[in-house]
Amino acid sequence: MATNESISIFSSASLAVEYVDSLLPENPLQEPFKNAWNYMLNNYTKFQIATWGSLIVHEALYFLFCLPGFLFQFIPYMKKYKIQKDKPETWENQWKCFKVLLFNHFCIQLPLICGTYYFTEYFNIPYDWERMPRWCLLLVKCLGCAVIEDTWHYFLHRLLHHKRIYKYIHKVHHEFQAPFGMEAEYAHPLETLILGTGFFIGIMLLCDHVIFLWAWVTIRLMETIDVHSGYDIPLNPLNLIPFYAGSRHHDFHHMNFIGNYASTFTWWDRIFGTDSQFIAYNEKMKKVGKKTE
């Protein structure tokens, strides 16, 4: 009964999104994208698309999204937006981070990516343009994945902070007390597997086209690099998302080590009270700000 109700709610939401989409003007980029997609299908095998295509998408987007934060350290004007101003980035830390990233990406994540083709074949996930879902439905499903991943991340991340296991796994990620964008996937290999499982749960439940894999990768990388950026940029469009945690929320987690365990949204920390120190810290900073005025 509950499953039928959930399906009914999702179907109603999908119909509502499709109706709104029908009112929007036609996307001028749709035809070029269609031509590029069909060119890819005609010139590469499904295995090449699912494996090497997914790897290229991940690597290109990861370092593209890291680029603004990397450049900010060279722009004096942007220093006022840095959250922990007393802990600037260093070349030593960034080079160390980059080397670990290469190991994690190619020795841990690439073997997982190699399973993408077999996943799409087993579940008959389509590649063709004709069955590609509309962008609005992709967005709704990515939001669903974000909710699922955030839930998994909160509880498993909190477990990794347990005093008996913290020093063996999660301590690696906390090596840099002031985070920077490239550090988003700087972690112990076991942590990559443990917390990364939350990323795949949504895919198992919601994937209906290979483009969805790449859309969800895009959204997830954009979010995790943003919260690790170390900068609180005004007019950040991600801050328009209801309950979005943002960079200040996660930056405090790296600075304080305790609390703010969620990856994307704030509700789990609020429900379990693990944001109490963050709230107290913000209140303290407000009082300090008023005294200095």
mmCIF file of C-alpha atoms in Angstrom:
data_model
loop_
_atom_site.group_PDB
_atom_site.id
_atom_site.type_symbol
_atom_site.label_atom_id
_atom_site.label_comp_id
_atom_site.label_asym_id
_atom_site.label_seq_id
_atom_site.Cartn_x
_atom_site.Cartn_y
_atom_site.Cartn_z
ATOM 1 C CA MET A 1 0.000 0.000 0.000
ATOM 2 C CA ALA A 2 2.753 2.440 0.956
ATOM 3 C CA THR A 3 4.669 1.567 -2.216
ATOM 4 C CA ASN A 4 1.605 2.269 -4.384
ATOM 5 C CA GLU A 5 1.118 5.614 -2.648
ATOM 6 C CA SER A 6 4.775 6.537 -3.227
ATOM 7 C CA ILE A 7 4.490 5.627 -6.921
ATOM 8 C CA SER A 8 1.293 7.656 -7.180
ATOM 9 C CA ILE A 9 2.922 10.706 -5.565
ATOM 10 C CA PHE A 10 5.975 10.449 -7.838
ATOM 11 C CA SER A 11 3.728 10.068 -10.925
ATOM 12 C CA SER A 12 1.719 13.122 -9.935
ATOM 13 C CA ALA A 13 4.906 15.118 -9.386
ATOM 14 C CA SER A 14 6.218 13.979 -12.781
ATOM 15 C CA LEU A 15 3.003 15.065 -14.503
ATOM 16 C CA ALA A 16 3.167 18.447 -12.790
ATOM 17 C CA VAL A 17 6.784 18.935 -13.884
ATOM 18 C CA GLU A 18 5.940 17.897 -17.451
ATOM 19 C CA TYR A 19 3.074 20.416 -17.524
ATOM 20 C CA VAL A 20 5.346 23.237 -16.375
ATOM 21 C CA ASP A 21 7.947 22.160 -18.935
ATOM 22 C CA SER A 22 5.341 22.334 -21.722
ATOM 23 C CA LEU A 23 4.793 26.009 -20.920
ATOM 24 C CA LEU A 24 8.498 26.876 -21.241
ATOM 25 C CA PRO A 25 10.025 28.019 -24.568
ATOM 26 C CA GLU A 26 11.900 25.433 -26.625
ATOM 27 C CA ASN A 27 15.511 24.942 -25.627
ATOM 28 C CA PRO A 28 17.748 26.365 -28.424
ATOM 29 C CA LEU A 29 20.556 23.967 -27.406
ATOM 30 C CA GLN A 30 18.419 20.862 -27.827
ATOM 31 C CA GLU A 31 19.146 20.286 -31.522
ATOM 32 C CA PRO A 32 22.959 20.655 -31.228
ATOM 33 C CA PHE A 33 22.909 18.399 -28.174
ATOM 34 C CA LYS A 34 20.806 15.840 -30.048
ATOM 35 C CA ASN A 35 23.275 15.835 -32.953
ATOM 36 C CA ALA A 36 26.241 15.443 -30.592
ATOM 37 C CA TRP A 37 24.523 12.632 -28.688
ATOM 38 C CA ASN A 38 23.651 10.707 -31.861
ATOM 39 C CA TYR A 39 27.199 11.205 -33.152
ATOM 40 C CA MET A 40 28.501 9.634 -29.947
ATOM 41 C CA LEU A 41 26.117 6.676 -30.293
ATOM 42 C CA ASN A 42 27.120 6.122 -33.918
ATOM 43 C CA ASN A 43 30.869 6.235 -33.293
ATOM 44 C CA TYR A 44 31.380 4.580 -29.930
ATOM 45 C CA THR A 45 30.238 1.351 -28.326
ATOM 46 C CA LYS A 46 28.026 1.226 -25.253
ATOM 47 C CA PHE A 47 31.000 -0.026 -23.236
ATOM 48 C CA GLN A 48 33.127 2.935 -24.333
ATOM 49 C CA ILE A 49 30.340 5.395 -23.549
ATOM 50 C CA ALA A 50 29.489 3.901 -20.162
ATOM 51 C CA THR A 51 33.097 3.419 -19.056
ATOM 52 C CA TRP A 52 35.401 5.967 -20.671
ATOM 53 C CA GLY A 53 32.605 8.470 -21.216
ATOM 54 C CA SER A 54 31.705 8.348 -17.523
ATOM 55 C CA LEU A 55 35.363 8.687 -16.514
ATOM 56 C CA ILE A 56 35.841 11.726 -18.769
ATOM 57 C CA VAL A 57 32.639 13.329 -17.460
ATOM 58 C CA HIS A 58 33.743 12.822 -13.849
ATOM 59 C CA GLU A 59 37.330 14.051 -14.311
ATOM 60 C CA ALA A 60 36.431 17.017 -16.515
ATOM 61 C CA LEU A 61 33.625 18.222 -14.249
ATOM 62 C CA TYR A 62 35.546 17.637 -11.027
ATOM 63 C CA PHE A 63 38.487 19.829 -11.951
ATOM 64 C CA LEU A 64 36.292 22.347 -13.813
ATOM 65 C CA PHE A 65 34.198 22.901 -10.687
ATOM 66 C CA CYS A 66 37.397 23.128 -8.595
ATOM 67 C CA LEU A 67 38.879 25.789 -10.855
ATOM 68 C CA PRO A 68 37.035 28.897 -9.490
ATOM 69 C CA GLY A 69 38.024 28.141 -5.889
ATOM 70 C CA PHE A 70 41.594 27.457 -6.983
ATOM 71 C CA LEU A 71 41.758 30.839 -8.751
ATOM 72 C CA PHE A 72 40.194 32.715 -5.825
ATOM 73 C CA GLN A 73 43.393 32.306 -3.780
ATOM 74 C CA PHE A 74 45.199 34.536 -6.296
ATOM 75 C CA ILE A 75 42.514 37.268 -6.318
ATOM 76 C CA PRO A 76 42.851 39.689 -3.356
ATOM 77 C CA TYR A 77 39.219 40.823 -3.714
ATOM 78 C CA MET A 78 37.944 37.289 -3.036
ATOM 79 C CA LYS A 79 39.780 36.968 0.290
ATOM 80 C CA LYS A 80 36.914 38.694 2.095
ATOM 81 C CA TYR A 81 34.667 35.763 1.147
ATOM 82 C CA LYS A 82 37.031 33.124 2.547
ATOM 83 C CA ILE A 83 35.476 31.572 5.651
ATOM 84 C CA GLN A 84 38.655 30.702 7.592
ATOM 85 C CA LYS A 85 40.751 33.708 6.657
ATOM 86 C CA ASP A 86 43.591 32.729 8.992
ATOM 87 C CA LYS A 87 44.198 29.445 7.125
ATOM 88 C CA PRO A 88 45.152 30.167 3.501
ATOM 89 C CA GLU A 89 45.697 27.390 0.975
ATOM 90 C CA THR A 90 49.273 26.229 0.483
ATOM 91 C CA TRP A 91 50.930 24.706 -2.567
ATOM 92 C CA GLU A 92 52.159 21.826 -0.431
ATOM 93 C CA ASN A 93 48.658 20.866 0.709
ATOM 94 C CA GLN A 94 47.149 21.261 -2.741
ATOM 95 C CA TRP A 95 49.849 19.141 -4.397
ATOM 96 C CA LYS A 96 49.450 16.435 -1.743
ATOM 97 C CA CYS A 97 45.687 16.523 -2.250
ATOM 98 C CA PHE A 98 46.056 16.278 -6.042
ATOM 99 C CA LYS A 99 48.250 13.159 -5.809
ATOM 100 C CA VAL A 100 45.803 11.378 -3.493
ATOM 101 C CA LEU A 101 42.942 12.365 -5.792
ATOM 102 C CA LEU A 102 44.650 10.747 -8.776
ATOM 103 C CA PHE A 103 45.078 7.529 -6.795
ATOM 104 C CA ASN A 104 41.449 7.520 -5.621
ATOM 105 C CA HIS A 105 40.059 8.398 -9.050
ATOM 106 C CA PHE A 106 41.997 5.819 -11.037
ATOM 107 C CA CYS A 107 42.593 3.024 -8.522
ATOM 108 C CA ILE A 108 39.321 3.147 -6.538
ATOM 109 C CA GLN A 109 36.687 4.916 -8.615
ATOM 110 C CA LEU A 110 37.687 3.737 -12.098
ATOM 111 C CA PRO A 111 37.127 0.034 -11.243
ATOM 112 C CA LEU A 112 33.663 1.018 -9.995
ATOM 113 C CA ILE A 113 33.010 3.026 -13.163
ATOM 114 C CA CYS A 114 33.942 -0.057 -15.216
ATOM 115 C CA GLY A 115 30.827 -1.700 -13.779
ATOM 116 C CA THR A 116 28.572 0.959 -15.311
ATOM 117 C CA TYR A 117 28.250 -0.834 -18.642
ATOM 118 C CA TYR A 118 27.249 -4.117 -16.981
ATOM 119 C CA PHE A 119 24.756 -2.256 -14.786
ATOM 120 C CA THR A 120 23.080 -0.670 -17.819
ATOM 121 C CA GLU A 121 23.014 -3.995 -19.669
ATOM 122 C CA TYR A 122 21.599 -5.977 -16.744
ATOM 123 C CA PHE A 123 18.809 -3.482 -16.088
ATOM 124 C CA ASN A 124 18.250 -2.643 -19.782
ATOM 125 C CA ILE A 125 19.069 1.043 -19.258
ATOM 126 C CA PRO A 126 18.640 2.788 -22.649
ATOM 127 C CA TYR A 127 21.195 5.013 -24.387
ATOM 128 C CA ASP A 128 19.154 6.262 -27.369
ATOM 129 C CA TRP A 129 17.967 9.818 -27.845
ATOM 130 C CA GLU A 130 14.306 8.867 -28.283
ATOM 131 C CA ARG A 131 13.983 7.544 -24.730
ATOM 132 C CA MET A 132 16.050 10.247 -23.075
ATOM 133 C CA PRO A 133 13.994 11.850 -20.244
ATOM 134 C CA ARG A 134 13.213 15.552 -20.291
ATOM 135 C CA TRP A 135 15.583 17.823 -18.409
ATOM 136 C CA CYS A 136 12.931 18.669 -15.809
ATOM 137 C CA LEU A 137 12.400 15.007 -14.929
ATOM 138 C CA LEU A 138 16.161 14.518 -14.697
ATOM 139 C CA LEU A 139 16.301 17.413 -12.257
ATOM 140 C CA VAL A 140 13.533 15.960 -10.088
ATOM 141 C CA LYS A 141 15.232 12.548 -9.980
ATOM 142 C CA CYS A 142 18.592 14.118 -9.161
ATOM 143 C CA LEU A 143 16.883 15.888 -6.250
ATOM 144 C CA GLY A 144 15.572 12.507 -5.122
ATOM 145 C CA CYS A 145 19.099 11.083 -5.337
ATOM 146 C CA ALA A 146 20.418 14.025 -3.322
ATOM 147 C CA VAL A 147 17.899 13.330 -0.534
ATOM 148 C CA ILE A 148 18.843 9.630 -0.500
ATOM 149 C CA GLU A 149 22.582 10.325 -0.570
ATOM 150 C CA ASP A 150 22.292 12.979 2.136
ATOM 151 C CA THR A 151 20.487 10.542 4.429
ATOM 152 C CA TRP A 152 23.081 7.810 3.893
ATOM 153 C CA HIS A 153 25.923 10.316 4.274
ATOM 154 C CA TYR A 154 24.616 11.750 7.540
ATOM 155 C CA PHE A 155 24.401 8.457 9.410
ATOM 156 C CA LEU A 156 27.518 6.791 7.956
ATOM 157 C CA HIS A 157 29.571 9.993 8.240
ATOM 158 C CA ARG A 158 28.516 10.317 11.859
ATOM 159 C CA LEU A 159 29.526 6.685 12.430
ATOM 160 C CA LEU A 160 32.965 7.355 10.908
ATOM 161 C CA HIS A 161 33.450 10.014 13.601
ATOM 162 C CA HIS A 162 33.104 7.398 16.351
ATOM 163 C CA LYS A 163 36.227 7.574 18.508
ATOM 164 C CA ARG A 164 37.047 3.886 17.974
ATOM 165 C CA ILE A 165 37.320 4.109 14.192
ATOM 166 C CA TYR A 166 37.847 7.800 13.376
ATOM 167 C CA LYS A 167 41.652 7.675 13.368
ATOM 168 C CA TYR A 168 41.728 4.679 11.017
ATOM 169 C CA ILE A 169 39.547 6.029 8.188
ATOM 170 C CA HIS A 170 37.903 9.463 8.349
ATOM 171 C CA LYS A 171 40.880 11.266 9.878
ATOM 172 C CA VAL A 172 42.447 11.387 6.404
ATOM 173 C CA HIS A 173 39.676 13.652 5.094
ATOM 174 C CA HIS A 174 40.081 15.954 8.102
ATOM 175 C CA GLU A 175 43.790 16.414 7.519
ATOM 176 C CA PHE A 176 43.045 19.912 6.193
ATOM 177 C CA GLN A 177 41.179 21.899 8.834
ATOM 178 C CA ALA A 178 40.326 24.622 6.335
ATOM 179 C CA PRO A 179 38.837 22.829 3.301
ATOM 180 C CA PHE A 180 39.294 23.785 -0.351
ATOM 181 C CA GLY A 181 37.337 22.564 -3.367
ATOM 182 C CA MET A 182 39.796 19.959 -4.598
ATOM 183 C CA GLU A 183 39.690 18.298 -1.168
ATOM 184 C CA ALA A 184 36.073 17.156 -1.698
ATOM 185 C CA GLU A 185 37.164 13.615 -2.677
ATOM 186 C CA TYR A 186 40.377 13.555 -0.643
ATOM 187 C CA ALA A 187 39.703 10.543 1.573
ATOM 188 C CA HIS A 188 40.796 7.116 2.730
ATOM 189 C CA PRO A 189 39.923 4.449 0.099
ATOM 190 C CA LEU A 190 37.534 2.786 2.554
ATOM 191 C CA GLU A 191 35.729 6.085 3.099
ATOM 192 C CA THR A 192 35.400 6.510 -0.659
ATOM 193 C CA LEU A 193 33.611 3.151 -0.761
ATOM 194 C CA ILE A 194 31.545 3.601 2.418
ATOM 195 C CA LEU A 195 30.209 7.114 1.811
ATOM 196 C CA GLY A 196 30.193 6.602 -1.962
ATOM 197 C CA THR A 197 27.595 3.858 -1.568
ATOM 198 C CA GLY A 198 24.997 6.560 -0.921
ATOM 199 C CA PHE A 199 25.684 7.946 -4.385
ATOM 200 C CA PHE A 200 24.774 4.613 -6.019
ATOM 201 C CA ILE A 201 21.588 3.874 -4.070
ATOM 202 C CA GLY A 202 19.640 6.564 -5.919
ATOM 203 C CA ILE A 203 20.974 5.303 -9.244
ATOM 204 C CA MET A 204 19.775 1.777 -8.468
ATOM 205 C CA LEU A 205 16.306 3.079 -7.644
ATOM 206 C CA LEU A 206 15.763 5.873 -10.172
ATOM 207 C CA CYS A 207 18.007 5.379 -13.221
ATOM 208 C CA ASP A 208 16.053 5.109 -16.485
ATOM 209 C CA HIS A 209 18.661 6.347 -19.002
ATOM 210 C CA VAL A 210 22.451 6.595 -19.148
ATOM 211 C CA ILE A 211 22.189 10.404 -19.289
ATOM 212 C CA PHE A 212 20.769 10.252 -15.769
ATOM 213 C CA LEU A 213 24.097 8.839 -14.499
ATOM 214 C CA TRP A 214 25.949 11.842 -15.879
ATOM 215 C CA ALA A 215 23.328 14.332 -14.686
ATOM 216 C CA TRP A 216 23.516 12.979 -11.126
ATOM 217 C CA VAL A 217 27.342 12.995 -11.215
ATOM 218 C CA THR A 218 27.188 16.653 -12.296
ATOM 219 C CA ILE A 219 24.826 17.694 -9.496
ATOM 220 C CA ARG A 220 26.697 15.747 -6.828
ATOM 221 C CA LEU A 221 30.129 17.084 -7.810
ATOM 222 C CA MET A 222 28.810 20.640 -7.990
ATOM 223 C CA GLU A 223 27.395 20.329 -4.473
ATOM 224 C CA THR A 224 30.317 18.609 -2.742
ATOM 225 C CA ILE A 225 32.931 20.912 -4.277
ATOM 226 C CA ASP A 226 30.834 23.936 -3.326
ATOM 227 C CA VAL A 227 30.553 22.937 0.361
ATOM 228 C CA HIS A 228 34.289 22.196 0.482
ATOM 229 C CA SER A 229 35.282 25.390 -1.351
ATOM 230 C CA GLY A 230 36.147 27.340 1.795
ATOM 231 C CA TYR A 231 34.396 30.402 0.362
ATOM 232 C CA ASP A 232 30.942 31.806 1.053
ATOM 233 C CA ILE A 233 30.149 33.563 -2.217
ATOM 234 C CA PRO A 234 27.182 35.980 -2.348
ATOM 235 C CA LEU A 235 24.423 35.150 -4.838
ATOM 236 C CA ASN A 236 25.505 31.505 -5.022
ATOM 237 C CA PRO A 237 22.528 29.930 -6.879
ATOM 238 C CA LEU A 238 22.838 26.721 -4.839
ATOM 239 C CA ASN A 239 21.861 28.701 -1.738
ATOM 240 C CA LEU A 240 18.407 29.161 -3.277
ATOM 241 C CA ILE A 241 17.710 25.448 -2.725
ATOM 242 C CA PRO A 242 15.546 25.005 0.407
ATOM 243 C CA PHE A 243 17.474 23.532 3.367
ATOM 244 C CA TYR A 244 20.750 23.596 1.413
ATOM 245 C CA ALA A 245 23.660 23.337 3.863
ATOM 246 C CA GLY A 246 26.242 25.320 1.914
ATOM 247 C CA SER A 247 29.899 26.047 2.486
ATOM 248 C CA ARG A 248 29.632 27.656 5.939
ATOM 249 C CA HIS A 249 27.787 24.643 7.308
ATOM 250 C CA HIS A 250 30.400 22.133 6.152
ATOM 251 C CA ASP A 251 33.365 24.440 6.723
ATOM 252 C CA PHE A 252 32.407 24.507 10.405
ATOM 253 C CA HIS A 253 32.478 20.701 10.433
ATOM 254 C CA HIS A 254 36.114 20.758 9.271
ATOM 255 C CA MET A 255 37.010 23.508 11.707
ATOM 256 C CA ASN A 256 35.228 21.954 14.702
ATOM 257 C CA PHE A 257 35.374 18.216 13.823
ATOM 258 C CA ILE A 258 32.063 17.667 15.656
ATOM 259 C CA GLY A 259 28.564 18.225 14.268
ATOM 260 C CA ASN A 260 27.167 19.174 10.849
ATOM 261 C CA TYR A 261 27.482 15.638 9.469
ATOM 262 C CA ALA A 262 25.054 15.966 6.534
ATOM 263 C CA SER A 263 26.395 16.411 3.014
ATOM 264 C CA THR A 264 23.724 18.510 1.307
ATOM 265 C CA PHE A 265 20.747 19.447 3.472
ATOM 266 C CA THR A 266 20.377 20.676 7.051
ATOM 267 C CA TRP A 267 17.366 18.716 8.306
ATOM 268 C CA TRP A 268 19.131 15.640 9.753
ATOM 269 C CA ASP A 269 21.523 17.795 11.787
ATOM 270 C CA ARG A 270 18.583 19.872 12.982
ATOM 271 C CA ILE A 271 16.463 16.821 13.899
ATOM 272 C CA PHE A 272 19.251 15.153 15.904
ATOM 273 C CA GLY A 273 20.682 18.375 17.322
ATOM 274 C CA THR A 274 24.126 17.845 15.798
ATOM 275 C CA ASP A 275 24.151 21.445 14.583
ATOM 276 C CA SER A 276 23.918 22.901 18.111
ATOM 277 C CA GLN A 277 27.588 23.904 18.245
ATOM 278 C CA PHE A 278 27.307 25.477 14.788
ATOM 279 C CA ILE A 279 24.282 27.522 15.881
ATOM 280 C CA ALA A 280 26.058 28.600 19.082
ATOM 281 C CA TYR A 281 29.143 29.569 17.075
ATOM 282 C CA ASN A 282 27.077 31.710 14.696
ATOM 283 C CA GLU A 283 25.384 33.455 17.618
ATOM 284 C CA LYS A 284 28.772 34.147 19.187
ATOM 285 C CA MET A 285 30.135 35.593 15.938
ATOM 286 C CA LYS A 286 27.088 37.836 15.591
ATOM 287 C CA LYS A 287 27.699 39.263 19.066
ATOM 288 C CA VAL A 288 31.378 39.802 18.288
ATOM 289 C CA GLY A 289 30.395 41.569 15.068
ATOM 290 C CA LYS A 290 28.034 43.912 16.903
ATOM 291 C CA LYS A 291 30.739 44.835 19.456
ATOM 292 C CA THR A 292 33.206 45.732 16.725
ATOM 293 C CA GLU A 293 30.737 48.000 14.886
#
